[in-house]
């Protein structure tokens, strides 16, 4: 057996026996590329996802809401940093992954290309968007790549808080004045279908899903995750007194799940291609943030280099 074949066999054995793949382990180049694509896309989504909510920090209806939202946006920034760090363990340069986002070579979640036009949107984003994220991400705590798996443990705990925070806002509004309930229903109407699209195309149409499942990068398919999310969310909407905007939604007694209507995948593809309501605004904001923060990175680099030089001089003198 050749050396390459032996490494490949060892890799397959680790996958089969639920042993984590670590940064210094041999791995197929396609596995590495698949992970860099997925984790960097995840990182981009966390960072871009700060924008629709940061838009409401100064306009939150109370000090309590303002502080909670500020903490949430800060959490999302931290998630992005964990995930960019995970891509670096695979040999990717963080600057390159960020440039890929800014130049349109990398994607982020479709959901963040929609505007947050009312305070109710902040509640629904927490309830639905973070709820869908948790549904997607809990399985990633068991992903086959060690650094990604470990990062997801903390991320999922924080996302769970975000989801509860969002649902509490929705409940408060749904049980409030008729105008507040109407605002909550309107937000649900606008965010429901994009939230279902977050799980990605049906497994049979997904370019990466089957290979990711085979390598145990993902542990569940897109369709299964979407179905579980719907089944969990429908009772929550009912409890809040809100209506899911899907006339075809009904309980299937035989299957024990909710049947639901057709998703408009043409809208999903249009948004992913850069034609959503906020695509250009989101990328413009991320580019501006990079440009405005250049002096901080330059100062940190200069300080680090100076510190290293002094350490080398001390070592030489000794």
Tab-separated table of C-alpha atoms in Angstrom:
chain	number	residue	atom	x	y	z
A	1	UNK	CA	0.000	0.000	0.000
A	2	UNK	CA	1.340	3.429	-0.964
A	3	UNK	CA	1.910	6.121	1.661
A	4	UNK	CA	-0.939	8.191	0.201
A	5	UNK	CA	-3.333	5.233	0.368
A	6	UNK	CA	-2.327	4.505	3.964
A	7	UNK	CA	-3.051	8.116	4.967
A	8	UNK	CA	-6.389	7.985	3.175
A	9	UNK	CA	-7.317	4.739	4.920
A	10	UNK	CA	-6.415	6.204	8.303
A	11	UNK	CA	-8.558	9.266	7.547
A	12	UNK	CA	-11.546	7.104	6.567
A	13	UNK	CA	-11.135	5.006	9.713
A	14	UNK	CA	-11.224	8.127	11.884
A	15	UNK	CA	-14.380	9.340	10.151
A	16	UNK	CA	-16.011	5.935	10.539
A	17	UNK	CA	-15.071	5.655	14.231
A	18	UNK	CA	-16.106	9.190	15.183
A	19	UNK	CA	-12.524	10.321	15.879
A	20	UNK	CA	-12.070	14.053	15.249
A	21	UNK	CA	-9.823	15.186	12.417
A	22	UNK	CA	-7.327	17.690	13.796
A	23	UNK	CA	-5.354	20.413	11.957
A	24	UNK	CA	-2.090	18.422	11.719
A	25	UNK	CA	-3.800	15.219	10.583
A	26	UNK	CA	-3.661	14.170	6.950
A	27	UNK	CA	-6.892	14.953	5.136
A	28	UNK	CA	-8.024	14.889	1.487
A	29	UNK	CA	-7.620	18.240	-0.208
A	30	UNK	CA	-11.330	18.226	-1.111
A	31	UNK	CA	-12.200	17.779	2.573
A	32	UNK	CA	-10.013	20.774	3.441
A	33	UNK	CA	-11.521	22.896	0.660
A	34	UNK	CA	-15.057	21.910	1.627
A	35	UNK	CA	-14.406	22.907	5.235
A	36	UNK	CA	-12.788	26.230	4.312
A	37	UNK	CA	-15.782	27.053	2.124
A	38	UNK	CA	-18.342	26.088	4.767
A	39	UNK	CA	-16.633	27.561	7.826
A	40	UNK	CA	-15.669	30.835	6.140
A	41	UNK	CA	-19.220	31.169	4.786
A	42	UNK	CA	-20.456	30.576	8.321
A	43	UNK	CA	-18.051	33.246	9.643
A	44	UNK	CA	-19.154	35.741	6.992
A	45	UNK	CA	-22.800	35.086	7.934
A	46	UNK	CA	-22.137	35.800	11.603
A	47	UNK	CA	-20.373	39.081	10.835
A	48	UNK	CA	-22.786	40.297	8.144
A	49	UNK	CA	-25.614	39.184	10.425
A	50	UNK	CA	-24.650	41.908	12.880
A	51	UNK	CA	-25.839	44.590	10.447
A	52	UNK	CA	-29.659	44.239	10.432
A	53	UNK	CA	-29.693	44.170	14.246
A	54	UNK	CA	-27.057	46.843	14.865
A	55	UNK	CA	-29.392	49.055	12.849
A	56	UNK	CA	-31.758	49.023	15.862
A	57	UNK	CA	-29.380	49.432	18.820
A	58	UNK	CA	-29.906	53.198	19.095
A	59	UNK	CA	-33.664	52.844	18.488
A	60	UNK	CA	-34.497	49.982	20.873
A	61	UNK	CA	-37.642	50.837	22.893
A	62	UNK	CA	-36.030	50.607	26.335
A	63	UNK	CA	-32.656	50.528	28.041
A	64	UNK	CA	-33.160	46.819	28.804
A	65	UNK	CA	-33.783	46.041	25.139
A	66	UNK	CA	-30.848	48.193	24.074
A	67	UNK	CA	-28.393	46.425	26.407
A	68	UNK	CA	-29.641	42.955	25.390
A	69	UNK	CA	-29.388	43.769	21.686
A	70	UNK	CA	-25.925	45.267	22.116
A	71	UNK	CA	-24.793	42.077	23.868
A	72	UNK	CA	-26.261	39.958	21.104
A	73	UNK	CA	-24.491	41.879	18.335
A	74	UNK	CA	-21.252	41.566	20.300
A	75	UNK	CA	-21.802	37.797	20.535
A	76	UNK	CA	-22.210	37.572	16.749
A	77	UNK	CA	-18.885	39.350	16.258
A	78	UNK	CA	-17.262	36.812	18.569
A	79	UNK	CA	-18.789	33.930	16.624
A	80	UNK	CA	-17.278	35.294	13.441
A	81	UNK	CA	-13.848	35.488	15.091
A	82	UNK	CA	-14.051	31.880	16.367
A	83	UNK	CA	-14.934	30.682	12.899
A	84	UNK	CA	-12.320	32.716	11.045
A	85	UNK	CA	-9.793	31.232	13.479
A	86	UNK	CA	-11.061	27.745	12.629
A	87	UNK	CA	-10.478	28.385	8.918
A	88	UNK	CA	-6.917	29.444	9.714
A	89	UNK	CA	-6.249	26.008	11.245
A	90	UNK	CA	-6.893	24.641	7.751
A	91	UNK	CA	-4.229	26.847	6.205
A	92	UNK	CA	-6.524	29.629	4.992
A	93	UNK	CA	-5.496	33.243	5.526
A	94	UNK	CA	-8.152	35.329	7.230
A	95	UNK	CA	-7.426	38.298	4.977
A	96	UNK	CA	-7.995	36.121	1.922
A	97	UNK	CA	-11.333	34.803	3.165
A	98	UNK	CA	-12.514	38.349	3.939
A	99	UNK	CA	-11.374	39.541	0.509
A	100	UNK	CA	-13.287	36.658	-1.064
A	101	UNK	CA	-16.431	37.963	0.626
A	102	UNK	CA	-15.842	41.563	-0.441
A	103	UNK	CA	-15.094	40.608	-4.038
A	104	UNK	CA	-18.110	38.313	-4.405
A	105	UNK	CA	-16.164	35.038	-4.519
A	106	UNK	CA	-17.656	33.843	-1.211
A	107	UNK	CA	-21.244	33.690	-0.006
A	108	UNK	CA	-23.027	34.265	3.267
A	109	UNK	CA	-26.521	33.291	4.402
A	110	UNK	CA	-29.349	34.547	2.188
A	111	UNK	CA	-31.321	35.733	5.229
A	112	UNK	CA	-29.117	38.739	5.936
A	113	UNK	CA	-29.990	40.379	2.643
A	114	UNK	CA	-33.409	41.443	3.901
A	115	UNK	CA	-34.057	44.742	5.724
A	116	UNK	CA	-35.074	45.073	9.387
A	117	UNK	CA	-37.757	47.730	9.004
A	118	UNK	CA	-39.513	47.595	12.405
A	119	UNK	CA	-38.640	46.665	15.993
A	120	UNK	CA	-40.727	43.491	15.527
A	121	UNK	CA	-38.163	42.364	12.966
A	122	UNK	CA	-35.565	42.150	15.754
A	123	UNK	CA	-37.824	39.793	17.667
A	124	UNK	CA	-38.574	37.649	14.626
A	125	UNK	CA	-34.911	37.547	13.612
A	126	UNK	CA	-34.060	36.201	17.055
A	127	UNK	CA	-36.960	33.748	17.032
A	128	UNK	CA	-36.787	32.459	13.461
A	129	UNK	CA	-33.327	33.266	12.115
A	130	UNK	CA	-31.424	32.301	15.256
A	131	UNK	CA	-33.828	29.390	15.706
A	132	UNK	CA	-32.959	28.130	12.221
A	133	UNK	CA	-29.275	28.735	12.954
A	134	UNK	CA	-29.488	26.604	16.100
A	135	UNK	CA	-31.255	23.861	14.140
A	136	UNK	CA	-28.391	23.934	11.653
A	137	UNK	CA	-25.605	24.302	14.164
A	138	UNK	CA	-26.346	21.858	16.966
A	139	UNK	CA	-25.399	19.039	14.606
A	140	UNK	CA	-22.112	20.856	13.932
A	141	UNK	CA	-21.022	20.314	17.532
A	142	UNK	CA	-20.555	16.722	16.300
A	143	UNK	CA	-18.904	17.623	13.011
A	144	UNK	CA	-15.845	15.555	12.081
A	145	UNK	CA	-13.380	18.473	12.173
A	146	UNK	CA	-12.218	19.131	15.733
A	147	UNK	CA	-11.703	22.937	15.807
A	148	UNK	CA	-15.064	23.536	14.105
A	149	UNK	CA	-16.833	21.159	16.481
A	150	UNK	CA	-15.390	22.804	19.581
A	151	UNK	CA	-16.146	26.331	18.378
A	152	UNK	CA	-19.774	25.358	17.801
A	153	UNK	CA	-20.333	24.298	21.409
A	154	UNK	CA	-20.040	27.856	22.711
A	155	UNK	CA	-21.727	29.374	19.657
A	156	UNK	CA	-24.810	27.171	20.095
A	157	UNK	CA	-25.137	28.110	23.767
A	158	UNK	CA	-25.112	31.802	22.884
A	159	UNK	CA	-27.454	31.361	19.915
A	160	UNK	CA	-29.920	29.627	22.247
A	161	UNK	CA	-29.984	32.777	24.374
A	162	UNK	CA	-30.536	34.886	21.252
A	163	UNK	CA	-33.464	32.724	20.175
A	164	UNK	CA	-35.163	33.008	23.578
A	165	UNK	CA	-34.561	36.761	23.613
A	166	UNK	CA	-36.186	37.121	20.177
A	167	UNK	CA	-39.191	34.982	21.032
A	168	UNK	CA	-39.733	36.978	24.240
A	169	UNK	CA	-39.906	40.175	22.144
A	170	UNK	CA	-42.399	38.539	19.774
A	171	UNK	CA	-44.575	37.289	22.656
A	172	UNK	CA	-44.553	40.719	24.272
A	173	UNK	CA	-45.736	42.351	21.054
A	174	UNK	CA	-48.234	39.615	20.147
A	175	UNK	CA	-49.882	39.958	23.569
A	176	UNK	CA	-49.758	43.762	23.442
A	177	UNK	CA	-51.855	46.320	21.592
A	178	UNK	CA	-53.561	45.453	18.284
A	179	UNK	CA	-50.950	47.607	16.529
A	180	UNK	CA	-48.101	45.701	18.184
A	181	UNK	CA	-49.617	42.336	17.275
A	182	UNK	CA	-50.098	43.501	13.699
A	183	UNK	CA	-46.444	44.550	13.583
A	184	UNK	CA	-45.340	41.121	14.879
A	185	UNK	CA	-47.515	39.335	12.317
A	186	UNK	CA	-46.159	41.500	9.506
A	187	UNK	CA	-42.569	40.659	10.525
A	188	UNK	CA	-43.420	36.946	10.639
A	189	UNK	CA	-44.972	37.185	7.170
A	190	UNK	CA	-41.809	38.722	5.727
A	191	UNK	CA	-39.211	36.507	7.465
A	192	UNK	CA	-40.877	33.066	7.376
A	193	UNK	CA	-39.975	31.935	3.864
A	194	UNK	CA	-36.424	33.373	3.848
A	195	UNK	CA	-35.884	31.544	7.161
A	196	UNK	CA	-36.859	28.236	5.550
A	197	UNK	CA	-34.443	28.976	2.719
A	198	UNK	CA	-31.600	29.264	5.265
A	199	UNK	CA	-31.301	25.476	5.313
A	200	UNK	CA	-30.316	25.485	1.659
A	201	UNK	CA	-31.799	23.695	-1.350
A	202	UNK	CA	-33.298	20.234	-1.132
A	203	UNK	CA	-30.615	17.585	-0.638
A	204	UNK	CA	-31.136	16.236	-4.156
A	205	UNK	CA	-30.346	19.697	-5.569
A	206	UNK	CA	-27.507	20.619	-3.193
A	207	UNK	CA	-24.018	20.569	-4.711
A	208	UNK	CA	-22.183	19.934	-1.436
A	209	UNK	CA	-24.667	18.205	0.858
A	210	UNK	CA	-24.022	14.539	0.026
A	211	UNK	CA	-20.239	14.764	0.291
A	212	UNK	CA	-20.481	16.738	3.525
A	213	UNK	CA	-22.732	14.032	4.961
A	214	UNK	CA	-20.341	11.285	3.836
A	215	UNK	CA	-17.419	13.013	5.581
A	216	UNK	CA	-19.620	13.754	8.620
A	217	UNK	CA	-18.978	17.456	8.269
A	218	UNK	CA	-22.776	17.675	8.346
A	219	UNK	CA	-24.787	15.145	10.318
A	220	UNK	CA	-28.244	15.833	8.883
A	221	UNK	CA	-29.517	16.803	5.455
A	222	UNK	CA	-31.098	20.152	4.566
A	223	UNK	CA	-34.607	18.717	4.192
A	224	UNK	CA	-34.543	16.941	7.551
A	225	UNK	CA	-33.305	20.065	9.339
A	226	UNK	CA	-35.937	22.255	7.671
A	227	UNK	CA	-38.721	19.843	8.625
A	228	UNK	CA	-37.605	19.725	12.264
A	229	UNK	CA	-37.473	23.524	12.381
A	230	UNK	CA	-41.019	23.844	11.033
A	231	UNK	CA	-42.369	21.256	13.460
A	232	UNK	CA	-40.799	23.115	16.401
A	233	UNK	CA	-41.809	26.594	15.266
A	234	UNK	CA	-45.473	26.090	14.338
A	235	UNK	CA	-46.559	25.458	17.975
A	236	UNK	CA	-44.584	28.504	19.099
A	237	UNK	CA	-46.455	30.701	16.587
A	238	UNK	CA	-49.759	29.228	17.739
A	239	UNK	CA	-48.925	29.958	21.381
A	240	UNK	CA	-48.141	33.569	20.451
A	241	UNK	CA	-51.437	33.857	18.588
A	242	UNK	CA	-49.708	34.445	15.248
A	243	UNK	CA	-50.373	32.798	11.888
A	244	UNK	CA	-47.691	31.127	9.774
A	245	UNK	CA	-47.995	32.680	6.278
A	246	UNK	CA	-48.432	29.356	4.463
A	247	UNK	CA	-51.960	28.346	3.345
A	248	UNK	CA	-50.709	24.818	2.607
A	249	UNK	CA	-49.372	24.262	6.135
A	250	UNK	CA	-51.170	21.405	7.873
A	251	UNK	CA	-50.461	18.554	10.265
A	252	UNK	CA	-49.877	15.179	8.594
A	253	UNK	CA	-51.178	12.655	11.116
A	254	UNK	CA	-49.795	9.676	9.229
A	255	UNK	CA	-46.222	11.009	9.005
A	256	UNK	CA	-46.272	12.909	12.285
A	257	UNK	CA	-44.947	16.100	10.701
A	258	UNK	CA	-46.284	19.313	9.198
A	259	UNK	CA	-46.794	19.435	5.439
A	260	UNK	CA	-45.897	22.834	4.016
A	261	UNK	CA	-46.054	24.775	0.777
A	262	UNK	CA	-43.521	25.068	-2.016
A	263	UNK	CA	-40.529	27.299	-1.369
A	264	UNK	CA	-39.768	29.867	-4.070
A	265	UNK	CA	-36.210	28.808	-4.836
A	266	UNK	CA	-35.971	31.377	-7.640
A	267	UNK	CA	-36.019	34.082	-4.955
A	268	UNK	CA	-33.303	32.244	-3.032
A	269	UNK	CA	-31.070	31.984	-6.100
A	270	UNK	CA	-31.664	35.633	-6.983
A	271	UNK	CA	-30.591	36.736	-3.487
A	272	UNK	CA	-27.557	34.420	-3.456
A	273	UNK	CA	-26.461	35.901	-6.803
A	274	UNK	CA	-26.377	39.351	-5.221
A	275	UNK	CA	-29.770	40.738	-6.177
A	276	UNK	CA	-31.509	40.775	-2.799
A	277	UNK	CA	-32.880	43.964	-1.215
A	278	UNK	CA	-29.743	44.565	0.889
A	279	UNK	CA	-26.884	42.697	-0.842
A	280	UNK	CA	-25.019	45.752	-2.051
A	281	UNK	CA	-25.572	47.648	1.189
A	282	UNK	CA	-24.253	44.752	3.299
A	283	UNK	CA	-21.033	44.368	1.303
A	284	UNK	CA	-20.527	48.127	1.188
A	285	UNK	CA	-20.787	48.233	4.996
A	286	UNK	CA	-18.294	45.373	5.428
A	287	UNK	CA	-15.800	47.006	3.062
A	288	UNK	CA	-16.131	50.304	4.929
A	289	UNK	CA	-15.533	48.543	8.235
A	290	UNK	CA	-12.339	46.994	6.893
A	291	UNK	CA	-11.077	50.313	5.538
A	292	UNK	CA	-11.965	52.243	8.701
A	293	UNK	CA	-10.270	49.651	10.898
A	294	UNK	CA	-7.045	49.472	8.890
A	295	UNK	CA	-5.190	51.776	11.303
A	296	UNK	CA	-6.008	49.474	14.242
A	297	UNK	CA	-4.597	46.424	12.449
A	298	UNK	CA	-1.509	48.356	11.351
A	299	UNK	CA	-0.883	49.615	14.909
A	300	UNK	CA	-1.334	46.119	16.361
A	301	UNK	CA	1.050	44.648	13.793
A	302	UNK	CA	3.670	47.333	14.454
A	303	UNK	CA	3.399	46.780	18.224
A	304	UNK	CA	3.745	43.014	17.818
A	305	UNK	CA	6.765	43.353	15.536
A	306	UNK	CA	8.422	45.796	17.963
A	307	UNK	CA	7.756	43.461	20.879
A	308	UNK	CA	9.217	40.495	19.005
A	309	UNK	CA	12.281	42.509	18.031
A	310	UNK	CA	12.925	43.478	21.666
A	311	UNK	CA	12.542	39.854	22.741
A	312	UNK	CA	15.070	38.770	20.116
A	313	UNK	CA	17.510	41.470	21.209
A	314	UNK	CA	17.240	40.357	24.843
A	315	UNK	CA	17.802	36.754	23.848
A	316	UNK	CA	20.873	37.709	21.783
A	317	UNK	CA	22.288	39.775	24.667
A	318	UNK	CA	21.846	36.871	27.049
